[in-house]
Short mmCIF file of C-alpha atoms in Angstrom, two decimals:
data_model
loop_
_atom_site.label_atom_id
_atom_site.label_comp_id
_atom_site.label_asym_id
_atom_site.label_seq_id
_atom_site.Cartn_x
_atom_site.Cartn_y
_atom_site.Cartn_z
CA UNK K 1 10.32 -11.67 30.45
CA UNK K 2 7.93 -14.01 31.43
CA UNK K 3 7.14 -16.28 28.05
CA UNK K 4 2.96 -16.18 27.69
CA UNK K 5 3.25 -19.08 24.97
CA UNK K 6 3.18 -22.61 25.37
CA UNK K 7 6.42 -24.47 25.31
CA UNK K 8 5.14 -26.10 21.99
CA UNK K 9 3.24 -23.42 20.48
CA UNK K 10 4.14 -21.49 17.14
CA UNK K 11 4.80 -17.95 17.06
CA UNK K 12 5.57 -16.33 14.04
CA UNK K 13 6.75 -12.69 13.30
CA UNK K 14 5.55 -10.37 10.60
CA UNK K 15 6.67 -6.82 9.76
CA UNK K 16 4.78 -4.15 7.83
CA UNK K 17 6.91 -1.34 6.81
CA UNK K 18 4.60 1.39 5.48
CA UNK K 19 5.54 4.57 4.30
CA UNK K 20 5.69 6.34 7.71
CA UNK K 21 4.67 3.54 10.00
CA UNK K 22 6.46 0.30 10.52
CA UNK K 23 4.44 -2.45 12.80
CA UNK K 24 5.58 -5.56 14.15
CA UNK K 25 2.97 -8.09 15.31
CA UNK K 26 3.66 -11.61 16.77
CA UNK K 27 1.25 -14.19 15.73
CA UNK K 28 0.24 -17.67 16.72
CA UNK K 29 -0.20 -20.33 14.27
CA UNK K 30 -4.41 -19.20 14.07
CA UNK K 31 -3.72 -15.95 13.35
CA UNK K 32 -4.14 -14.54 16.72
CA UNK K 33 -2.07 -11.63 17.61
CA UNK K 34 0.22 -12.14 20.82
CA UNK K 35 1.59 -8.93 20.60
CA UNK K 36 2.41 -5.77 18.70
CA UNK K 37 4.83 -2.95 18.45
CA UNK K 38 5.33 0.03 15.96
CA UNK K 39 7.69 2.74 15.03
CA UNK K 40 7.67 5.89 12.65
CA UNK K 41 9.91 7.90 10.58
CA UNK K 42 9.06 11.16 9.33
CA UNK K 43 9.53 11.61 5.83
CA UNK K 44 10.92 15.04 4.37
CA UNK K 45 10.37 17.15 1.59
CA UNK K 46 14.17 18.69 0.81
CA UNK K 47 12.78 20.29 -2.36
CA UNK K 48 9.29 20.73 -3.94
CA UNK K 49 7.98 16.91 -4.96
CA UNK K 50 10.72 15.37 -3.13
CA UNK K 51 9.45 12.72 -0.51
CA UNK K 52 12.37 10.83 1.21
CA UNK K 53 13.27 9.47 4.80
CA UNK K 54 16.45 8.24 5.78
CA UNK K 55 17.27 4.48 5.44
CA UNK K 56 19.00 3.71 8.47
CA UNK K 57 16.31 5.29 10.57
CA UNK K 58 13.93 2.96 8.28
CA UNK K 59 15.93 -0.05 10.07
CA UNK K 60 15.98 1.47 13.25
CA UNK K 61 12.21 1.87 13.90
CA UNK K 62 11.72 -1.77 12.41
CA UNK K 63 14.08 -3.11 15.27
CA UNK K 64 12.32 -1.09 17.39
CA UNK K 65 8.94 -2.35 16.54
CA UNK K 66 10.35 -5.93 16.72
CA UNK K 67 11.64 -5.57 19.97
CA UNK K 68 8.39 -4.00 21.23
CA UNK K 69 6.04 -6.69 19.46
CA UNK K 70 8.35 -9.38 21.46
CA UNK K 71 8.05 -7.34 24.72
CA UNK K 72 4.37 -6.77 24.16
CA UNK K 73 3.27 -10.43 23.67
CA UNK K 74 6.14 -11.54 26.77
CA UNK K 75 7.95 -13.44 24.50
CA UNK K 76 11.89 -14.08 24.03
CA UNK K 77 13.20 -13.83 20.46
CA UNK K 78 14.34 -17.24 20.40
CA UNK K 79 10.79 -18.62 20.50
CA UNK K 80 9.91 -16.99 16.84
CA UNK K 81 9.90 -19.84 14.50
CA UNK K 82 10.17 -17.81 11.23
CA UNK K 83 10.13 -13.80 9.96
CA UNK K 84 8.15 -12.57 7.24
CA UNK K 85 8.34 -8.72 5.90
CA UNK K 86 6.03 -7.05 3.37
CA UNK K 87 6.51 -3.08 2.97
CA UNK K 88 5.51 -0.40 0.77
CA UNK K 89 6.16 -0.79 -3.26
CA UNK K 90 7.42 1.64 -5.61
CA UNK K 91 9.65 4.43 -4.88
CA UNK K 92 13.70 3.34 -4.26
CA UNK K 93 15.80 1.93 -1.33
CA UNK K 94 19.45 2.14 -3.21
CA UNK K 95 22.20 0.55 -2.00
CA UNK K 96 26.33 0.54 -2.64
CA UNK K 97 28.89 -2.21 -2.52
CA UNK K 98 29.17 -2.28 0.97
CA UNK K 99 25.24 -2.35 1.70
CA UNK K 100 25.21 1.07 2.68
CA UNK K 101 22.69 3.55 1.61
CA UNK K 102 23.73 5.63 -1.75
CA UNK K 103 21.05 8.19 -0.80
CA UNK K 104 17.82 8.72 1.54
CA UNK K 105 15.05 6.42 0.27
CA UNK K 106 12.67 7.90 -2.27
CA UNK K 107 8.98 7.15 -1.22
CA UNK K 108 5.98 6.19 -3.24
CA UNK K 109 4.51 9.75 -2.79
CA UNK K 110 7.27 11.49 -4.81
CA UNK K 111 6.66 13.27 -7.87
CA UNK K 112 9.88 14.90 -8.80
CA UNK K 113 10.00 12.58 -12.01
CA UNK K 114 6.73 14.04 -13.95
CA UNK K 115 8.82 15.45 -16.40
CA UNK K 116 10.12 11.91 -17.42
CA UNK K 117 6.14 11.19 -17.63
CA UNK K 118 5.39 14.00 -19.63
CA UNK K 119 7.92 12.62 -22.06
CA UNK K 120 7.02 9.30 -22.16
CA UNK K 121 3.31 9.72 -22.60
CA UNK K 122 3.72 11.42 -25.87
CA UNK K 123 5.86 8.23 -27.34
CA UNK K 124 4.66 4.89 -28.38
CA UNK K 125 6.66 3.42 -25.48
CA UNK K 126 3.63 4.14 -23.33
CA UNK K 127 1.18 1.67 -24.88
CA UNK K 128 3.68 -1.14 -25.03
CA UNK K 129 5.21 -0.86 -21.79
CA UNK K 130 1.35 -1.46 -20.80
CA UNK K 131 1.31 -4.36 -23.03
CA UNK K 132 4.96 -6.01 -21.54
CA UNK K 133 4.73 -4.98 -17.73
CA UNK K 134 1.18 -4.69 -17.29
CA UNK K 135 0.64 -0.92 -16.44
CA UNK K 136 1.75 2.34 -16.74
CA UNK K 137 4.10 4.01 -14.83
CA UNK K 138 3.59 6.67 -12.35
CA UNK K 139 5.62 9.71 -10.76
CA UNK K 140 6.68 7.20 -7.92
CA UNK K 141 7.48 4.30 -9.97
CA UNK K 142 10.99 2.72 -9.55
CA UNK K 143 11.45 2.81 -13.46
CA UNK K 144 10.25 6.58 -13.84
CA UNK K 145 12.24 7.42 -10.93
CA UNK K 146 15.61 5.67 -11.90
CA UNK K 147 15.04 7.18 -15.49
CA UNK K 148 14.92 10.83 -13.41
CA UNK K 149 18.25 9.94 -11.79
CA UNK K 150 19.73 8.66 -15.16
CA UNK K 151 19.07 12.18 -16.61
CA UNK K 152 19.32 14.44 -13.46
CA UNK K 153 22.08 12.75 -11.00
CA UNK K 154 23.85 9.89 -12.95
CA UNK K 155 26.14 9.89 -10.30
CA UNK K 156 23.73 8.18 -7.78
CA UNK K 157 23.05 5.20 -10.19
CA UNK K 158 26.98 4.97 -10.52
CA UNK K 159 27.25 4.56 -6.92
CA UNK K 160 24.47 2.17 -6.56
CA UNK K 161 24.78 -1.58 -6.47
CA UNK K 162 21.46 -2.72 -5.71
CA UNK K 163 18.01 -1.07 -6.47
CA UNK K 164 15.87 -2.51 -3.40
CA UNK K 165 12.33 -1.99 -2.27
CA UNK K 166 11.90 -0.88 1.42
CA UNK K 167 11.31 -4.55 2.75
CA UNK K 168 14.01 -5.71 0.74
CA UNK K 169 16.21 -3.29 2.78
CA UNK K 170 14.72 -4.45 6.11
CA UNK K 171 15.43 -8.14 5.11
CA UNK K 172 18.92 -7.06 4.15
CA UNK K 173 19.56 -5.50 7.45
CA UNK K 174 18.06 -8.88 9.24
CA UNK K 175 19.85 -11.41 7.07
CA UNK K 176 22.60 -9.51 4.92
CA UNK K 177 21.00 -11.41 2.25
CA UNK K 178 19.93 -9.83 -1.32
CA UNK K 179 16.82 -10.48 -3.09
CA UNK K 180 13.53 -9.30 -4.02
CA UNK K 181 10.39 -10.86 -4.93
CA UNK K 182 7.77 -11.44 -8.41
CA UNK K 183 5.00 -9.03 -6.46
CA UNK K 184 7.36 -6.11 -5.90
CA UNK K 185 9.70 -6.96 -9.05
CA UNK K 186 6.43 -6.63 -11.28
CA UNK K 187 6.30 -2.82 -10.44
CA UNK K 188 8.42 -2.09 -13.56
CA UNK K 189 10.78 -4.87 -14.43
CA UNK K 190 9.26 -8.07 -15.04
CA UNK K 191 7.11 -9.49 -17.76
CA UNK K 192 3.19 -9.72 -16.92
CA UNK K 193 2.98 -12.75 -18.43
CA UNK K 194 6.35 -14.79 -17.91
CA UNK K 195 6.25 -13.16 -14.32
CA UNK K 196 10.39 -13.18 -14.53
CA UNK K 197 12.59 -10.36 -15.76
CA UNK K 198 11.87 -9.05 -19.44
CA UNK K 199 14.77 -7.25 -20.94
CA UNK K 200 12.31 -5.64 -22.94
CA UNK K 201 11.07 -3.26 -19.84
CA UNK K 202 14.72 -2.05 -19.29
CA UNK K 203 14.83 -1.39 -22.78
CA UNK K 204 11.70 0.60 -23.16
CA UNK K 205 12.15 2.44 -19.73
CA UNK K 206 15.72 3.42 -21.02
CA UNK K 207 17.38 1.65 -18.29
CA UNK K 208 19.62 -1.28 -19.63
CA UNK K 209 22.29 0.28 -17.56
CA UNK K 210 20.48 -1.04 -14.37
CA UNK K 211 19.78 -4.65 -15.46
CA UNK K 212 22.85 -6.14 -13.29
CA UNK K 213 21.71 -3.84 -10.11
CA UNK K 214 18.00 -5.71 -9.68
CA UNK K 215 18.30 -8.22 -7.11
CA UNK K 216 17.58 -12.06 -7.63
CA UNK K 217 14.01 -12.95 -7.34
CA UNK K 218 12.95 -15.46 -5.09
CA UNK K 219 9.17 -16.85 -3.97
CA UNK K 220 7.77 -14.82 -1.64
CA UNK K 221 7.23 -17.61 0.93
CA UNK K 222 10.95 -18.90 0.05
CA UNK K 223 13.54 -18.61 3.09
CA UNK K 224 15.70 -15.88 1.98
CA UNK K 225 18.41 -15.92 4.89
CA UNK K 226 18.70 -15.97 8.62
CA UNK K 227 18.80 -13.40 11.49
CA UNK K 228 22.31 -12.48 11.75
CA UNK K 229 24.10 -11.96 14.85
CA UNK K 230 24.04 -7.92 14.53
CA UNK K 231 20.35 -7.88 13.80
CA UNK K 232 19.50 -10.44 16.51
CA UNK K 233 21.42 -7.68 19.10
CA UNK K 234 19.42 -4.52 17.33
CA UNK K 235 15.88 -6.71 17.54
CA UNK K 236 15.67 -9.01 20.08
CA UNK K 237 15.25 -12.08 17.59
CA UNK K 238 17.81 -15.16 17.76
CA UNK K 239 20.56 -15.66 15.59
CA UNK K 240 19.50 -18.17 12.71
CA UNK K 241 15.73 -17.29 12.93
CA UNK K 242 14.64 -18.17 9.14
CA UNK K 243 13.28 -14.94 7.40
CA UNK K 244 11.40 -15.14 4.11
CA UNK K 245 11.58 -13.05 1.02
CA UNK K 246 8.40 -11.41 1.73
CA UNK K 247 6.08 -9.58 -0.53
CA UNK K 248 4.71 -6.04 -1.46
CA UNK K 249 2.79 -4.70 1.44
CA UNK K 250 -1.02 -4.80 -0.60
CA UNK K 251 -0.21 -8.61 -1.33
CA UNK K 252 0.57 -8.93 2.16
CA UNK K 253 -2.68 -7.49 3.10
CA UNK K 254 -4.56 -9.64 0.81
CA UNK K 255 -3.25 -13.08 2.02
CA UNK K 256 -4.24 -11.32 5.91
CA UNK K 257 -7.78 -10.75 5.07
CA UNK K 258 -8.06 -14.26 2.92
CA UNK K 259 -8.87 -12.57 -0.12
CA UNK K 260 -6.54 -14.83 -2.33
CA UNK K 261 -8.64 -16.56 -4.46
CA UNK K 262 -9.69 -14.91 -7.96
CA UNK K 263 -12.97 -12.73 -7.85
CA UNK K 264 -12.55 -11.28 -4.25
CA UNK K 265 -12.32 -7.87 -3.77
CA UNK K 266 -10.01 -6.65 -0.99
CA UNK K 267 -9.75 -2.78 -0.03
CA UNK K 268 -7.24 -0.80 2.13
CA UNK K 269 -8.21 2.80 2.71
CA UNK K 270 -4.94 4.33 4.37
CA UNK K 271 -2.48 6.63 2.81
CA UNK K 272 -3.28 5.07 -0.67
CA UNK K 273 -6.89 4.24 -1.99
CA UNK K 274 -5.91 0.44 -2.96
CA UNK K 275 -8.67 -1.53 -4.77
CA UNK K 276 -7.81 -4.87 -5.73
CA UNK K 277 -8.68 -8.02 -7.25
CA UNK K 278 -6.90 -11.19 -7.57
CA UNK K 279 -7.31 -13.15 -11.23
CA UNK K 280 -5.94 -16.25 -12.88
CA UNK K 281 -5.29 -14.33 -16.37
CA UNK K 282 -3.90 -11.21 -17.57
CA UNK K 283 -6.31 -8.25 -18.09
CA UNK K 284 -4.52 -4.77 -19.18
CA UNK K 285 -5.85 -1.53 -18.59
CA UNK K 286 -4.07 1.78 -17.78
CA UNK K 287 -6.54 1.98 -14.78
CA UNK K 288 -5.09 -0.59 -12.83
CA UNK K 289 -1.80 -2.45 -12.01
CA UNK K 290 -1.67 -6.19 -13.32
CA UNK K 291 1.13 -7.01 -10.86
CA UNK K 292 2.21 -10.70 -9.83
CA UNK K 293 0.68 -12.22 -7.03
CA UNK K 294 2.36 -14.11 -4.20
CA UNK K 295 1.20 -16.95 -5.98
CA UNK K 296 2.84 -17.71 -9.24
CA UNK K 297 -0.04 -17.96 -12.30
CA UNK K 298 -1.78 -15.53 -10.36
CA UNK K 299 -2.22 -11.64 -10.38
CA UNK K 300 -3.22 -9.05 -8.11
CA UNK K 301 -4.59 -6.11 -10.01
CA UNK K 302 -4.53 -3.05 -8.22
CA UNK K 303 -6.30 0.19 -8.98
CA UNK K 304 -5.11 3.06 -6.64
CA UNK K 305 -4.34 6.44 -5.68
CA UNK K 306 -2.97 8.32 -2.87
CA UNK K 307 -6.36 9.88 -2.09
CA UNK K 308 -7.94 7.58 1.10
CA UNK K 309 -8.23 7.96 4.79
CA UNK K 310 -5.13 10.55 5.13
CA UNK K 311 -7.46 13.10 4.25
CA UNK K 312 -9.21 13.01 7.60
CA UNK K 313 -5.84 13.31 9.55
CA UNK K 314 -5.41 16.64 7.44
CA UNK K 315 -9.03 17.71 8.09
CA UNK K 316 -8.39 16.67 11.70
CA UNK K 317 -5.20 18.75 12.08
CA UNK K 318 -6.79 22.07 10.18
CA UNK K 319 -9.54 22.06 12.73
CA UNK K 320 -7.15 21.71 15.46
CA UNK K 321 -8.24 18.50 17.22
CA UNK K 322 -5.43 16.27 18.58
CA UNK K 323 -4.26 12.97 16.85
CA UNK K 324 -5.58 10.53 19.56
CA UNK K 325 -8.33 8.38 19.33
CA UNK K 326 -10.94 10.89 21.35
CA UNK K 327 -10.42 13.13 18.21
CA UNK K 328 -11.39 10.78 15.54
CA UNK K 329 -14.37 9.42 17.75
CA UNK K 330 -15.57 13.23 18.08
CA UNK K 331 -15.35 13.26 14.23
CA UNK K 332 -17.04 10.19 13.53
CA UNK K 333 -19.91 10.82 16.13
CA UNK K 334 -20.26 14.53 14.35
CA UNK K 335 -20.66 12.66 10.60
CA UNK K 336 -22.88 10.29 11.90
CA UNK K 337 -25.22 12.98 13.10
CA UNK K 338 -25.23 14.73 9.66
CA UNK K 339 -25.94 11.71 7.61
CA UNK K 340 -29.79 12.63 7.15
CA UNK K 341 -30.80 13.96 3.57
CA UNK K 342 -29.12 14.16 0.71
CA UNK K 343 -25.36 15.17 0.45
CA UNK K 344 -25.08 18.83 0.07
CA UNK K 345 -21.41 19.27 0.14
CA UNK K 346 -18.90 17.26 -2.13
CA UNK K 347 -15.39 16.61 -1.59
CA UNK K 348 -12.61 15.71 -3.79
CA UNK K 349 -10.23 13.71 -1.79
CA UNK K 350 -7.19 14.65 -4.04
CA UNK K 351 -4.39 15.97 -1.33
CA UNK K 352 -1.83 13.70 -2.40
CA UNK K 353 -3.16 12.12 -5.69
CA UNK K 354 -5.64 11.01 -7.60
CA UNK K 355 -7.18 8.80 -10.00
CA UNK K 356 -7.36 12.04 -12.53
CA UNK K 357 -3.72 12.36 -12.88
CA UNK K 358 -1.09 14.45 -11.21
CA UNK K 359 -2.42 17.46 -11.53
CA UNK K 360 -5.69 17.01 -9.65
CA UNK K 361 -6.02 18.80 -6.31
CA UNK K 362 -8.41 18.20 -3.36
CA UNK K 363 -11.76 20.65 -2.88
CA UNK K 364 -14.70 21.26 -1.33
CA UNK K 365 -17.62 22.24 -3.79
CA UNK K 366 -21.11 23.46 -2.64
CA UNK K 367 -19.73 25.58 1.05
CA UNK K 368 -22.53 27.52 2.58
CA UNK K 369 -22.99 29.85 5.54
CA UNK K 370 -25.10 27.34 7.63
CA UNK K 371 -22.77 24.43 6.93
CA UNK K 372 -21.02 23.22 10.28
CA UNK K 373 -17.98 20.86 10.84
CA UNK K 374 -19.96 18.02 11.08
CA UNK K 375 -21.41 18.48 7.36
CA UNK K 376 -17.53 18.78 6.45
CA UNK K 377 -16.73 15.79 8.13
CA UNK K 378 -19.46 13.88 6.65
CA UNK K 379 -18.29 15.31 3.07
CA UNK K 380 -14.36 14.13 3.49
CA UNK K 381 -15.69 10.77 4.68
CA UNK K 382 -17.75 10.26 1.81
CA UNK K 383 -15.43 12.04 -0.60
CA UNK K 384 -13.14 9.37 0.24
CA UNK K 385 -15.25 6.45 -0.17
CA UNK K 386 -16.46 7.81 -3.83
CA UNK K 387 -12.57 8.27 -4.40
CA UNK K 388 -12.39 3.93 -3.73
CA UNK K 389 -15.67 3.68 -6.08
CA UNK K 390 -13.70 5.11 -9.27
CA UNK K 391 -11.01 2.54 -8.93
CA UNK K 392 -13.31 -0.14 -8.11
CA UNK K 393 -15.72 0.27 -10.60
CA UNK K 394 -13.25 0.33 -13.25
CA UNK K 395 -12.41 -3.21 -12.02
CA UNK K 396 -15.79 -4.32 -12.19
CA UNK K 397 -15.69 -3.73 -16.16
CA UNK K 398 -13.61 -6.50 -16.53
CA UNK K 399 -13.13 -8.43 -13.52
CA UNK K 400 -16.56 -10.72 -12.12
CA UNK K 401 -16.33 -9.85 -8.41
CA UNK K 402 -17.63 -12.31 -6.19
CA UNK K 403 -18.72 -12.58 -2.44
CA UNK K 404 -18.05 -9.60 0.05
CA UNK K 405 -15.34 -7.36 -0.12
CA UNK K 406 -12.57 -6.95 2.70
CA UNK K 407 -11.88 -3.70 4.03
CA UNK K 408 -8.62 -2.70 5.98
CA UNK K 409 -6.72 0.41 6.90
CA UNK K 410 -7.45 3.37 9.08
CA UNK K 411 -11.30 3.63 7.36
CA UNK K 412 -11.90 0.37 8.64
CA UNK K 413 -11.52 1.30 12.15
CA UNK K 414 -14.87 3.44 11.92
CA UNK K 415 -18.27 1.82 11.52
CA UNK K 416 -19.75 4.66 9.68
CA UNK K 417 -16.93 5.07 7.70
CA UNK K 418 -17.46 1.28 6.92
CA UNK K 419 -20.80 1.26 6.21
CA UNK K 420 -20.37 4.50 4.02
CA UNK K 421 -18.38 1.72 1.72
CA UNK K 422 -21.08 -1.08 1.77
CA UNK K 423 -23.39 2.04 0.57
CA UNK K 424 -21.49 3.70 -2.06
CA UNK K 425 -20.31 0.18 -3.73
CA UNK K 426 -22.96 -1.42 -2.89
CA UNK K 427 -21.56 -4.53 -1.65
CA UNK K 428 -21.37 -6.09 1.61
CA UNK K 429 -18.05 -5.12 3.38
CA UNK K 430 -16.41 -7.45 5.89
CA UNK K 431 -13.87 -6.25 8.33
CA UNK K 432 -11.47 -8.78 9.54
CA UNK K 433 -10.77 -8.84 13.38
CA UNK K 434 -7.11 -8.24 12.76
CA UNK K 435 -6.37 -4.71 12.48
CA UNK K 436 -2.71 -5.33 10.92
CA UNK K 437 -3.90 -7.46 8.10
CA UNK K 438 -0.37 -6.59 6.50
CA UNK K 439 1.90 -7.82 9.32
CA UNK K 440 -0.22 -11.13 9.08
CA UNK K 441 -0.07 -11.65 5.62
CA UNK K 442 3.60 -11.30 6.29
CA UNK K 443 3.97 -13.77 9.20
CA UNK K 444 1.61 -16.24 7.27
CA UNK K 445 4.23 -16.39 4.29
CA UNK K 446 6.83 -17.03 6.94
CA UNK K 447 4.39 -20.01 8.23
CA UNK K 448 4.09 -21.25 4.49
CA UNK K 449 8.21 -21.28 4.30
CA UNK K 450 8.82 -23.23 7.11
CA UNK K 451 5.92 -25.49 6.33
CA UNK K 452 3.14 -24.49 9.33
CA UNK K 453 0.72 -24.42 6.38
CA UNK K 454 0.34 -26.58 3.49
CA UNK K 455 -0.67 -23.79 0.56
CA UNK K 456 -1.82 -20.40 0.62
CA UNK K 457 -5.26 -21.06 1.25
CA UNK K 458 -4.70 -22.74 4.60
CA UNK K 459 -2.85 -19.88 5.43
CA UNK K 460 -5.47 -17.29 4.46
CA UNK K 461 -8.15 -19.13 5.72
CA UNK K 462 -6.75 -18.39 9.41
CA UNK K 463 -8.45 -15.09 9.74
CA UNK K 464 -11.72 -14.22 11.22
CA UNK K 465 -14.24 -11.66 10.45
CA UNK K 466 -15.15 -8.98 13.03
CA UNK K 467 -17.77 -7.19 11.49
CA UNK K 468 -20.24 -7.16 8.71
CA UNK K 469 -21.96 -4.14 6.89
CA UNK K 470 -25.02 -4.83 4.37
CA UNK K 471 -25.80 -1.77 1.89
CA UNK K 472 -28.56 0.21 3.19
CA UNK K 473 -30.77 1.37 0.11
CA UNK K 474 -31.69 4.75 1.05
CA UNK K 475 -28.24 5.57 1.70
CA UNK K 476 -27.00 3.65 -1.70
CA UNK K 477 -29.40 5.79 -3.46
CA UNK K 478 -27.91 8.99 -1.89
CA UNK K 479 -24.48 7.94 -2.52
CA UNK K 480 -25.20 6.97 -5.88
CA UNK K 481 -26.34 10.59 -6.63
CA UNK K 482 -23.31 12.13 -5.10
CA UNK K 483 -20.93 10.00 -7.04
CA UNK K 484 -22.56 11.34 -10.31
CA UNK K 485 -21.78 14.45 -9.06
CA UNK K 486 -18.39 13.60 -8.18
CA UNK K 487 -17.43 12.21 -11.37
CA UNK K 488 -19.10 15.09 -13.23
CA UNK K 489 -17.20 18.03 -11.39
CA UNK K 490 -13.74 16.13 -11.69
CA UNK K 491 -14.32 16.08 -15.30
CA UNK K 492 -15.28 19.87 -15.52
CA UNK K 493 -12.29 20.75 -13.18
CA UNK K 494 -9.50 19.01 -15.16
CA UNK K 495 -8.67 22.02 -17.32
CA UNK K 496 -8.80 24.18 -14.12
CA UNK K 497 -6.16 21.43 -12.42
CA UNK K 498 -3.79 21.58 -15.17
CA UNK K 499 -3.98 25.43 -15.03
CA UNK K 500 -3.06 25.23 -11.63
CA UNK K 501 -0.23 22.80 -11.89
#
């Protein structure tokens, strides 16, 4: 391979491990992408409500993505100065004494533990756990899943030595180092105020037996280990390359988009509807998760649900269109051509989750014989955006949001969809010029770890804005009207959703 970088140029590798796709990107010091690679690991549902994937396949996919990124950058592995990893939070990646997977990984989309939640909600612990940890659990939370295994499969916990998150498993395979960082640990096990492990949290969850199985806490930008010889062979990286602890992927995305100061709103529209704002104080509400940010003494307040851009994937497949860019371009053009007039179709984007509880489901209301595919596609795009607004409005009640909002994820690739976000939220939307902001955030944390950047603000200022969208008053009025019906319909349907299970 011919090295495309200057001999004195600093190159950083960022890995973003999502719930289905892992992306690896090589960046220079200015945050410009020099090469990328990706690999997919399909999820499996061996039983209803179960959503799992093979942990060894996750590592193999990550190694393949790293090799592809190095090849695409025409950069040998020994030119990479440091590696950072971010990954999907929640779920479980359990390993035994020998460092082998105890079982398949459980993703955050898994809902097998709904019976645990049903019990917890009826007890005083529900309010107390919010005060202690900064959030109430959901079905895919590590606390809920561990309690499910304690109740239904205690042998799995008996064989578990370490309870890891996705990025911790991958860093372990890279370095043999066991650790996690506060942004991940705050999913269940830390005090929202001290940002350190909290014994009371484990007591409330009935999980004192796992206290010794939680990995040591290290700062997100701290060097946690070095690439091992085996990992070097698998990935093409050089043995001894420093690897930082890393972070939750939404923190990585906030860093990659530059939304690291209190009051800055960032949105990720992909598998999950992620809506988050950094704060310098603790603010508690069941509608968001107050989790530790990568910077100590700050919190990332996330209002989320599994109800975003993957809805369009489902509709694309339902209409028999291929999974390629031409199909998405076609749907975008059709939606753009159907934007005149009021929203006559209402879509709830709750195929995989919602802000309205586990029983809420997707639905299309107002469908008539004269509607065509373009009308349905418009409704799907608008429904996803209105679902984001439910979360953003909750955050607005407590936090003084300032400046434009940064948008990433699949929806950000669409100009039509990005404009809908601006119109529905009545806020300027900025789309970064880097499509893989999670991987960029991981790389920037790696740069912090080896002293390339002096502080988080310097690192986060490396990004550039590719496009800006300003609210259009006429469309804002249309979407305000649609939002009122969206919320009213959700309230009316709540009893029906519960009956459907």
